[in-house]
Amino acid sequence: QGVKLQFDISEACCTEFGNTLGGLQTHSVLFGVYQRVSKLVISEPPMDVVAGQVFNKTIKVELRDSVNSLCIFSTATIEVALVGSISPICPDLSKSLHFAASQDLSEVFIRYSGGEKYSNGKYNYKFLDFDQFTALLSTELSAVGAESSVAILFKSLDVGGGLDSDNVPTSDHRISFDEFFTASKQCTCLQGYASGTFDVETMNPDTLGDVVVTPVK
């Protein structure tokens, strides 16, 4: 901030007609040089909120440059949107079904669901029903829980029924090999309480921190 340009005439310049203008100098008006905005930083994050209620804490998002300084003269507009999930967020590197890397998942699956392995090495897969899934958990993973807990896990993996009107996966009451394989490689989350469509809007244009999440459906 507060820099200026300096313009000089060289001493060696302009000696024609016996005159010299060397040494003359002038300056520009003061101006600022700023780093480009390179990132958004949430300095005051949102807290949990009930649908239809204003966040009880101001949300602050700052524009920062490449050296993490606040870009106080930026005129950029920050837009807010609810990007969410209809599901809880899973921890990094977590899995729903933890099998050892050495285990053959195809062999495990057909052991409980039926099906067969052809001579060419390919498999004819069937489906796991709830009882077969429960037996698999108990025997292969030593995982035993209340039937209601197993049912919740079963439902979280069972998304073969297509999408409903809100684009939420639905159940077909059985688990395919693809669903089983996916759960063994990553965390498959449950449909959460925030399913549906929500809008995010500011309640007062003069108070940027007042944001409300409103259910549309």
PDB file of C-alpha atoms in Angstrom:
ATOM      1  CA  GLN A   1       0.000   0.000   0.000  1.00  0.00           C
ATOM      2  CA  GLY A   2       1.094   3.603  -0.552  1.00  0.00           C
ATOM      3  CA  VAL A   3       3.540   3.005  -3.397  1.00  0.00           C
ATOM      4  CA  LYS A   4       4.195   5.397  -6.292  1.00  0.00           C
ATOM      5  CA  LEU A   5       5.993   5.422  -9.617  1.00  0.00           C
ATOM      6  CA  GLN A   6       9.043   7.638 -10.097  1.00  0.00           C
ATOM      7  CA  PHE A   7       9.902   9.012 -13.549  1.00  0.00           C
ATOM      8  CA  ASP A   8      13.417  10.380 -14.285  1.00  0.00           C
ATOM      9  CA  ILE A   9      15.175  11.909 -17.259  1.00  0.00           C
ATOM     10  CA  SER A  10      18.673  10.542 -17.693  1.00  0.00           C
ATOM     11  CA  GLU A  11      21.622  12.954 -17.411  1.00  0.00           C
ATOM     12  CA  ALA A  12      22.902  11.646 -20.733  1.00  0.00           C
ATOM     13  CA  CYS A  13      19.695  12.537 -22.490  1.00  0.00           C
ATOM     14  CA  CYS A  14      18.613  15.563 -24.460  1.00  0.00           C
ATOM     15  CA  THR A  15      21.842  17.528 -24.990  1.00  0.00           C
ATOM     16  CA  GLU A  16      20.761  18.713 -28.435  1.00  0.00           C
ATOM     17  CA  PHE A  17      20.803  22.528 -28.796  1.00  0.00           C
ATOM     18  CA  GLY A  18      23.115  22.723 -25.790  1.00  0.00           C
ATOM     19  CA  ASN A  19      20.384  22.135 -23.256  1.00  0.00           C
ATOM     20  CA  THR A  20      20.023  19.332 -20.755  1.00  0.00           C
ATOM     21  CA  LEU A  21      16.914  18.094 -19.037  1.00  0.00           C
ATOM     22  CA  GLY A  22      18.837  15.505 -17.061  1.00  0.00           C
ATOM     23  CA  GLY A  23      17.884  15.202 -13.448  1.00  0.00           C
ATOM     24  CA  LEU A  24      14.244  16.196 -13.838  1.00  0.00           C
ATOM     25  CA  GLN A  25      11.969  13.923 -11.876  1.00  0.00           C
ATOM     26  CA  THR A  26       8.286  13.449 -11.111  1.00  0.00           C
ATOM     27  CA  HIS A  27       6.148  10.990  -9.149  1.00  0.00           C
ATOM     28  CA  SER A  28       2.766   9.429  -9.654  1.00  0.00           C
ATOM     29  CA  VAL A  29      -0.003   9.572  -7.099  1.00  0.00           C
ATOM     30  CA  LEU A  30       0.066   6.930  -4.368  1.00  0.00           C
ATOM     31  CA  PHE A  31      -1.601   3.618  -5.178  1.00  0.00           C
ATOM     32  CA  GLY A  32      -1.808   0.145  -3.712  1.00  0.00           C
ATOM     33  CA  VAL A  33      -0.476  -3.176  -4.996  1.00  0.00           C
ATOM     34  CA  TYR A  34      -2.240  -6.202  -3.586  1.00  0.00           C
ATOM     35  CA  GLN A  35      -1.950  -9.954  -3.872  1.00  0.00           C
ATOM     36  CA  ARG A  36      -4.661 -11.782  -5.750  1.00  0.00           C
ATOM     37  CA  VAL A  37      -7.341 -13.551  -3.746  1.00  0.00           C
ATOM     38  CA  SER A  38      -6.251 -17.169  -3.660  1.00  0.00           C
ATOM     39  CA  LYS A  39      -8.499 -18.844  -1.100  1.00  0.00           C
ATOM     40  CA  LEU A  40     -11.528 -18.628   1.151  1.00  0.00           C
ATOM     41  CA  VAL A  41     -10.995 -19.233   4.850  1.00  0.00           C
ATOM     42  CA  ILE A  42     -13.865 -19.946   7.237  1.00  0.00           C
ATOM     43  CA  SER A  43     -12.710 -18.131  10.361  1.00  0.00           C
ATOM     44  CA  GLU A  44     -16.007 -18.596  12.220  1.00  0.00           C
ATOM     45  CA  PRO A  45     -17.700 -21.843  11.137  1.00  0.00           C
ATOM     46  CA  PRO A  46     -21.422 -22.602  11.375  1.00  0.00           C
ATOM     47  CA  MET A  47     -22.854 -24.560  14.258  1.00  0.00           C
ATOM     48  CA  ASP A  48     -25.672 -27.101  14.201  1.00  0.00           C
ATOM     49  CA  VAL A  49     -29.027 -25.535  13.390  1.00  0.00           C
ATOM     50  CA  VAL A  50     -32.658 -26.600  13.380  1.00  0.00           C
ATOM     51  CA  ALA A  51     -34.323 -26.308   9.973  1.00  0.00           C
ATOM     52  CA  GLY A  52     -36.189 -23.021   9.704  1.00  0.00           C
ATOM     53  CA  GLN A  53     -34.139 -21.293  12.422  1.00  0.00           C
ATOM     54  CA  VAL A  54     -31.435 -18.642  12.040  1.00  0.00           C
ATOM     55  CA  PHE A  55     -27.903 -19.756  12.864  1.00  0.00           C
ATOM     56  CA  ASN A  56     -27.261 -18.565  16.411  1.00  0.00           C
ATOM     57  CA  LYS A  57     -23.663 -17.711  15.577  1.00  0.00           C
ATOM     58  CA  THR A  58     -22.375 -15.422  12.839  1.00  0.00           C
ATOM     59  CA  ILE A  59     -20.622 -17.275  10.022  1.00  0.00           C
ATOM     60  CA  LYS A  60     -17.464 -15.488   8.895  1.00  0.00           C
ATOM     61  CA  VAL A  61     -15.695 -16.302   5.630  1.00  0.00           C
ATOM     62  CA  GLU A  62     -12.547 -14.368   4.736  1.00  0.00           C
ATOM     63  CA  LEU A  63     -10.774 -13.755   1.444  1.00  0.00           C
ATOM     64  CA  ARG A  64      -7.064 -14.483   1.808  1.00  0.00           C
ATOM     65  CA  ASP A  65      -4.112 -14.110  -0.555  1.00  0.00           C
ATOM     66  CA  SER A  66      -1.284 -16.574  -1.212  1.00  0.00           C
ATOM     67  CA  VAL A  67       0.579 -15.510   1.951  1.00  0.00           C
ATOM     68  CA  ASN A  68      -2.611 -15.830   4.022  1.00  0.00           C
ATOM     69  CA  SER A  69      -3.139 -12.073   4.424  1.00  0.00           C
ATOM     70  CA  LEU A  70      -6.675 -10.722   4.542  1.00  0.00           C
ATOM     71  CA  CYS A  71      -7.717  -9.182   1.202  1.00  0.00           C
ATOM     72  CA  ILE A  72      -9.426  -6.162   2.757  1.00  0.00           C
ATOM     73  CA  PHE A  73      -9.893  -4.239  -0.499  1.00  0.00           C
ATOM     74  CA  SER A  74     -11.448  -7.050  -2.516  1.00  0.00           C
ATOM     75  CA  THR A  75     -14.928  -6.367  -3.884  1.00  0.00           C
ATOM     76  CA  ALA A  76     -15.637 -10.034  -4.634  1.00  0.00           C
ATOM     77  CA  THR A  77     -19.032 -11.453  -3.689  1.00  0.00           C
ATOM     78  CA  ILE A  78     -19.097 -14.597  -1.592  1.00  0.00           C
ATOM     79  CA  GLU A  79     -22.068 -16.842  -2.302  1.00  0.00           C
ATOM     80  CA  VAL A  80     -23.348 -19.433   0.146  1.00  0.00           C
ATOM     81  CA  ALA A  81     -25.061 -22.710  -0.696  1.00  0.00           C
ATOM     82  CA  LEU A  82     -26.062 -25.774   1.293  1.00  0.00           C
ATOM     83  CA  VAL A  83     -23.987 -28.564  -0.164  1.00  0.00           C
ATOM     84  CA  GLY A  84     -24.864 -31.437   1.736  1.00  0.00           C
ATOM     85  CA  SER A  85     -25.312 -34.594   2.381  1.00  0.00           C
ATOM     86  CA  ILE A  86     -28.377 -36.554   3.094  1.00  0.00           C
ATOM     87  CA  SER A  87     -26.018 -38.734   5.078  1.00  0.00           C
ATOM     88  CA  PRO A  88     -23.546 -38.366   7.934  1.00  0.00           C
ATOM     89  CA  ILE A  89     -19.971 -37.749   6.837  1.00  0.00           C
ATOM     90  CA  CYS A  90     -17.761 -40.792   7.146  1.00  0.00           C
ATOM     91  CA  PRO A  91     -14.282 -40.623   8.674  1.00  0.00           C
ATOM     92  CA  ASP A  92     -11.396 -40.708   6.191  1.00  0.00           C
ATOM     93  CA  LEU A  93     -10.213 -44.191   5.202  1.00  0.00           C
ATOM     94  CA  SER A  94     -13.070 -45.840   7.079  1.00  0.00           C
ATOM     95  CA  LYS A  95     -14.962 -48.842   5.758  1.00  0.00           C
ATOM     96  CA  SER A  96     -18.335 -50.313   6.542  1.00  0.00           C
ATOM     97  CA  LEU A  97     -17.034 -53.887   6.348  1.00  0.00           C
ATOM     98  CA  HIS A  98     -13.399 -54.416   7.357  1.00  0.00           C
ATOM     99  CA  PHE A  99     -11.984 -57.451   5.593  1.00  0.00           C
ATOM    100  CA  ALA A 100      -8.310 -58.300   5.433  1.00  0.00           C
ATOM    101  CA  ALA A 101      -6.668 -57.340   2.149  1.00  0.00           C
ATOM    102  CA  SER A 102      -5.788 -60.992   1.588  1.00  0.00           C
ATOM    103  CA  GLN A 103      -9.405 -62.185   1.683  1.00  0.00           C
ATOM    104  CA  ASP A 104     -11.143 -63.108  -1.569  1.00  0.00           C
ATOM    105  CA  LEU A 105     -14.386 -61.135  -1.341  1.00  0.00           C
ATOM    106  CA  SER A 106     -16.034 -63.110  -4.148  1.00  0.00           C
ATOM    107  CA  GLU A 107     -15.459 -66.363  -2.281  1.00  0.00           C
ATOM    108  CA  VAL A 108     -16.778 -64.853   0.951  1.00  0.00           C
ATOM    109  CA  PHE A 109     -19.888 -63.540  -0.771  1.00  0.00           C
ATOM    110  CA  ILE A 110     -20.929 -66.738  -2.563  1.00  0.00           C
ATOM    111  CA  ARG A 111     -20.232 -68.756   0.590  1.00  0.00           C
ATOM    112  CA  TYR A 112     -23.288 -67.088   2.185  1.00  0.00           C
ATOM    113  CA  SER A 113     -25.426 -65.998  -0.762  1.00  0.00           C
ATOM    114  CA  GLY A 114     -25.054 -69.051  -2.947  1.00  0.00           C
ATOM    115  CA  GLY A 115     -23.974 -68.807  -6.562  1.00  0.00           C
ATOM    116  CA  GLU A 116     -21.007 -70.533  -8.121  1.00  0.00           C
ATOM    117  CA  LYS A 117     -17.559 -70.042  -9.548  1.00  0.00           C
ATOM    118  CA  TYR A 118     -17.121 -71.103 -13.174  1.00  0.00           C
ATOM    119  CA  SER A 119     -14.097 -72.917 -14.521  1.00  0.00           C
ATOM    120  CA  ASN A 120     -12.957 -69.755 -16.303  1.00  0.00           C
ATOM    121  CA  GLY A 121     -12.664 -67.989 -12.946  1.00  0.00           C
ATOM    122  CA  LYS A 122     -15.814 -65.885 -13.276  1.00  0.00           C
ATOM    123  CA  TYR A 123     -18.591 -65.925 -10.689  1.00  0.00           C
ATOM    124  CA  ASN A 124     -22.344 -66.263 -10.863  1.00  0.00           C
ATOM    125  CA  TYR A 125     -23.447 -64.082  -7.977  1.00  0.00           C
ATOM    126  CA  LYS A 126     -26.768 -64.234  -6.167  1.00  0.00           C
ATOM    127  CA  PHE A 127     -27.931 -61.873  -3.410  1.00  0.00           C
ATOM    128  CA  LEU A 128     -27.546 -61.751   0.354  1.00  0.00           C
ATOM    129  CA  ASP A 129     -30.746 -61.610   2.344  1.00  0.00           C
ATOM    130  CA  PHE A 130     -30.835 -60.310   5.926  1.00  0.00           C
ATOM    131  CA  ASP A 131     -30.265 -63.685   7.615  1.00  0.00           C
ATOM    132  CA  GLN A 132     -27.360 -64.523   5.316  1.00  0.00           C
ATOM    133  CA  PHE A 133     -25.859 -61.095   5.934  1.00  0.00           C
ATOM    134  CA  THR A 134     -26.149 -61.586   9.696  1.00  0.00           C
ATOM    135  CA  ALA A 135     -24.388 -64.962   9.450  1.00  0.00           C
ATOM    136  CA  LEU A 136     -21.612 -63.431   7.356  1.00  0.00           C
ATOM    137  CA  LEU A 137     -21.011 -60.677   9.907  1.00  0.00           C
ATOM    138  CA  SER A 138     -20.890 -63.136  12.790  1.00  0.00           C
ATOM    139  CA  THR A 139     -18.627 -65.715  11.147  1.00  0.00           C
ATOM    140  CA  GLU A 140     -16.306 -63.657   8.941  1.00  0.00           C
ATOM    141  CA  LEU A 141     -15.977 -60.463  10.986  1.00  0.00           C
ATOM    142  CA  SER A 142     -16.868 -61.722  14.493  1.00  0.00           C
ATOM    143  CA  ALA A 143     -19.428 -58.903  14.532  1.00  0.00           C
ATOM    144  CA  VAL A 144     -22.463 -59.636  16.653  1.00  0.00           C
ATOM    145  CA  GLY A 145     -24.997 -56.994  17.591  1.00  0.00           C
ATOM    146  CA  ALA A 146     -28.639 -56.371  18.278  1.00  0.00           C
ATOM    147  CA  GLU A 147     -30.872 -57.233  15.352  1.00  0.00           C
ATOM    148  CA  SER A 148     -31.877 -53.574  15.074  1.00  0.00           C
ATOM    149  CA  SER A 149     -28.213 -52.543  14.692  1.00  0.00           C
ATOM    150  CA  VAL A 150     -27.607 -55.176  12.032  1.00  0.00           C
ATOM    151  CA  ALA A 151     -30.767 -54.023  10.254  1.00  0.00           C
ATOM    152  CA  ILE A 152     -29.456 -50.430  10.184  1.00  0.00           C
ATOM    153  CA  LEU A 153     -26.165 -51.614   8.654  1.00  0.00           C
ATOM    154  CA  PHE A 154     -28.019 -53.807   6.159  1.00  0.00           C
ATOM    155  CA  LYS A 155     -30.167 -50.854   5.098  1.00  0.00           C
ATOM    156  CA  SER A 156     -27.153 -48.596   4.682  1.00  0.00           C
ATOM    157  CA  LEU A 157     -25.605 -51.028   2.178  1.00  0.00           C
ATOM    158  CA  ASP A 158     -28.858 -51.913   0.432  1.00  0.00           C
ATOM    159  CA  VAL A 159     -29.356 -49.168  -2.188  1.00  0.00           C
ATOM    160  CA  GLY A 160     -30.376 -51.296  -5.175  1.00  0.00           C
ATOM    161  CA  GLY A 161     -33.975 -50.098  -5.342  1.00  0.00           C
ATOM    162  CA  GLY A 162     -33.206 -47.004  -7.407  1.00  0.00           C
ATOM    163  CA  LEU A 163     -33.705 -43.356  -6.487  1.00  0.00           C
ATOM    164  CA  ASP A 164     -36.854 -41.807  -5.051  1.00  0.00           C
ATOM    165  CA  SER A 165     -38.262 -38.378  -5.977  1.00  0.00           C
ATOM    166  CA  ASP A 166     -35.602 -36.681  -3.824  1.00  0.00           C
ATOM    167  CA  ASN A 167     -32.785 -38.674  -5.470  1.00  0.00           C
ATOM    168  CA  VAL A 168     -32.303 -40.705  -2.304  1.00  0.00           C
ATOM    169  CA  PRO A 169     -31.275 -44.361  -2.871  1.00  0.00           C
ATOM    170  CA  THR A 170     -33.939 -46.851  -1.838  1.00  0.00           C
ATOM    171  CA  SER A 171     -33.807 -50.460  -0.702  1.00  0.00           C
ATOM    172  CA  ASP A 172     -34.611 -53.625  -2.640  1.00  0.00           C
ATOM    173  CA  HIS A 173     -34.243 -55.700   0.562  1.00  0.00           C
ATOM    174  CA  ARG A 174     -31.176 -57.612  -0.579  1.00  0.00           C
ATOM    175  CA  ILE A 175     -27.471 -56.948  -0.995  1.00  0.00           C
ATOM    176  CA  SER A 176     -25.726 -57.462  -4.309  1.00  0.00           C
ATOM    177  CA  PHE A 177     -22.055 -58.299  -4.687  1.00  0.00           C
ATOM    178  CA  ASP A 178     -21.391 -54.751  -5.934  1.00  0.00           C
ATOM    179  CA  GLU A 179     -22.969 -53.292  -2.784  1.00  0.00           C
ATOM    180  CA  PHE A 180     -21.009 -55.724  -0.623  1.00  0.00           C
ATOM    181  CA  PHE A 181     -17.745 -54.943  -2.447  1.00  0.00           C
ATOM    182  CA  THR A 182     -18.281 -51.167  -2.137  1.00  0.00           C
ATOM    183  CA  ALA A 183     -18.861 -51.481   1.618  1.00  0.00           C
ATOM    184  CA  SER A 184     -15.601 -53.411   1.966  1.00  0.00           C
ATOM    185  CA  LYS A 185     -13.642 -50.602   0.303  1.00  0.00           C
ATOM    186  CA  GLN A 186     -15.240 -47.460   1.720  1.00  0.00           C
ATOM    187  CA  CYS A 187     -17.685 -46.142   4.281  1.00  0.00           C
ATOM    188  CA  THR A 188     -21.283 -46.483   3.143  1.00  0.00           C
ATOM    189  CA  CYS A 189     -23.317 -43.994   5.132  1.00  0.00           C
ATOM    190  CA  LEU A 190     -26.893 -44.083   6.250  1.00  0.00           C
ATOM    191  CA  GLN A 191     -29.566 -41.742   5.022  1.00  0.00           C
ATOM    192  CA  GLY A 192     -29.662 -39.016   7.635  1.00  0.00           C
ATOM    193  CA  TYR A 193     -32.297 -36.744   9.081  1.00  0.00           C
ATOM    194  CA  ALA A 194     -31.500 -33.962   6.588  1.00  0.00           C
ATOM    195  CA  SER A 195     -32.937 -35.737   3.563  1.00  0.00           C
ATOM    196  CA  GLY A 196     -34.974 -33.569   1.258  1.00  0.00           C
ATOM    197  CA  THR A 197     -34.354 -30.233  -0.425  1.00  0.00           C
ATOM    198  CA  PHE A 198     -33.237 -27.159   1.487  1.00  0.00           C
ATOM    199  CA  ASP A 199     -32.637 -23.523   0.586  1.00  0.00           C
ATOM    200  CA  VAL A 200     -30.030 -21.293   2.166  1.00  0.00           C
ATOM    201  CA  GLU A 201     -30.799 -17.582   2.271  1.00  0.00           C
ATOM    202  CA  THR A 202     -29.820 -14.459   4.153  1.00  0.00           C
ATOM    203  CA  MET A 203     -32.489 -13.079   6.444  1.00  0.00           C
ATOM    204  CA  ASN A 204     -31.178  -9.517   6.417  1.00  0.00           C
ATOM    205  CA  PRO A 205     -29.003  -8.147   3.559  1.00  0.00           C
ATOM    206  CA  ASP A 206     -27.380  -5.727   6.038  1.00  0.00           C
ATOM    207  CA  THR A 207     -26.383  -8.520   8.417  1.00  0.00           C
ATOM    208  CA  LEU A 208     -24.444 -11.016   6.363  1.00  0.00           C
ATOM    209  CA  GLY A 209     -24.088 -13.489   9.206  1.00  0.00           C
ATOM    210  CA  ASP A 210     -27.843 -14.091   9.513  1.00  0.00           C
ATOM    211  CA  VAL A 211     -28.386 -17.175   7.388  1.00  0.00           C
ATOM    212  CA  VAL A 212     -31.359 -19.519   7.588  1.00  0.00           C
ATOM    213  CA  VAL A 213     -31.765 -23.045   6.208  1.00  0.00           C
ATOM    214  CA  THR A 214     -35.343 -23.607   5.088  1.00  0.00           C
ATOM    215  CA  PRO A 215     -36.822 -26.988   4.120  1.00  0.00           C
ATOM    216  CA  VAL A 216     -38.441 -26.931   0.682  1.00  0.00           C
ATOM    217  CA  LYS A 217     -39.901 -30.427   0.912  1.00  0.00           C
TER     218      LYS A 217
END
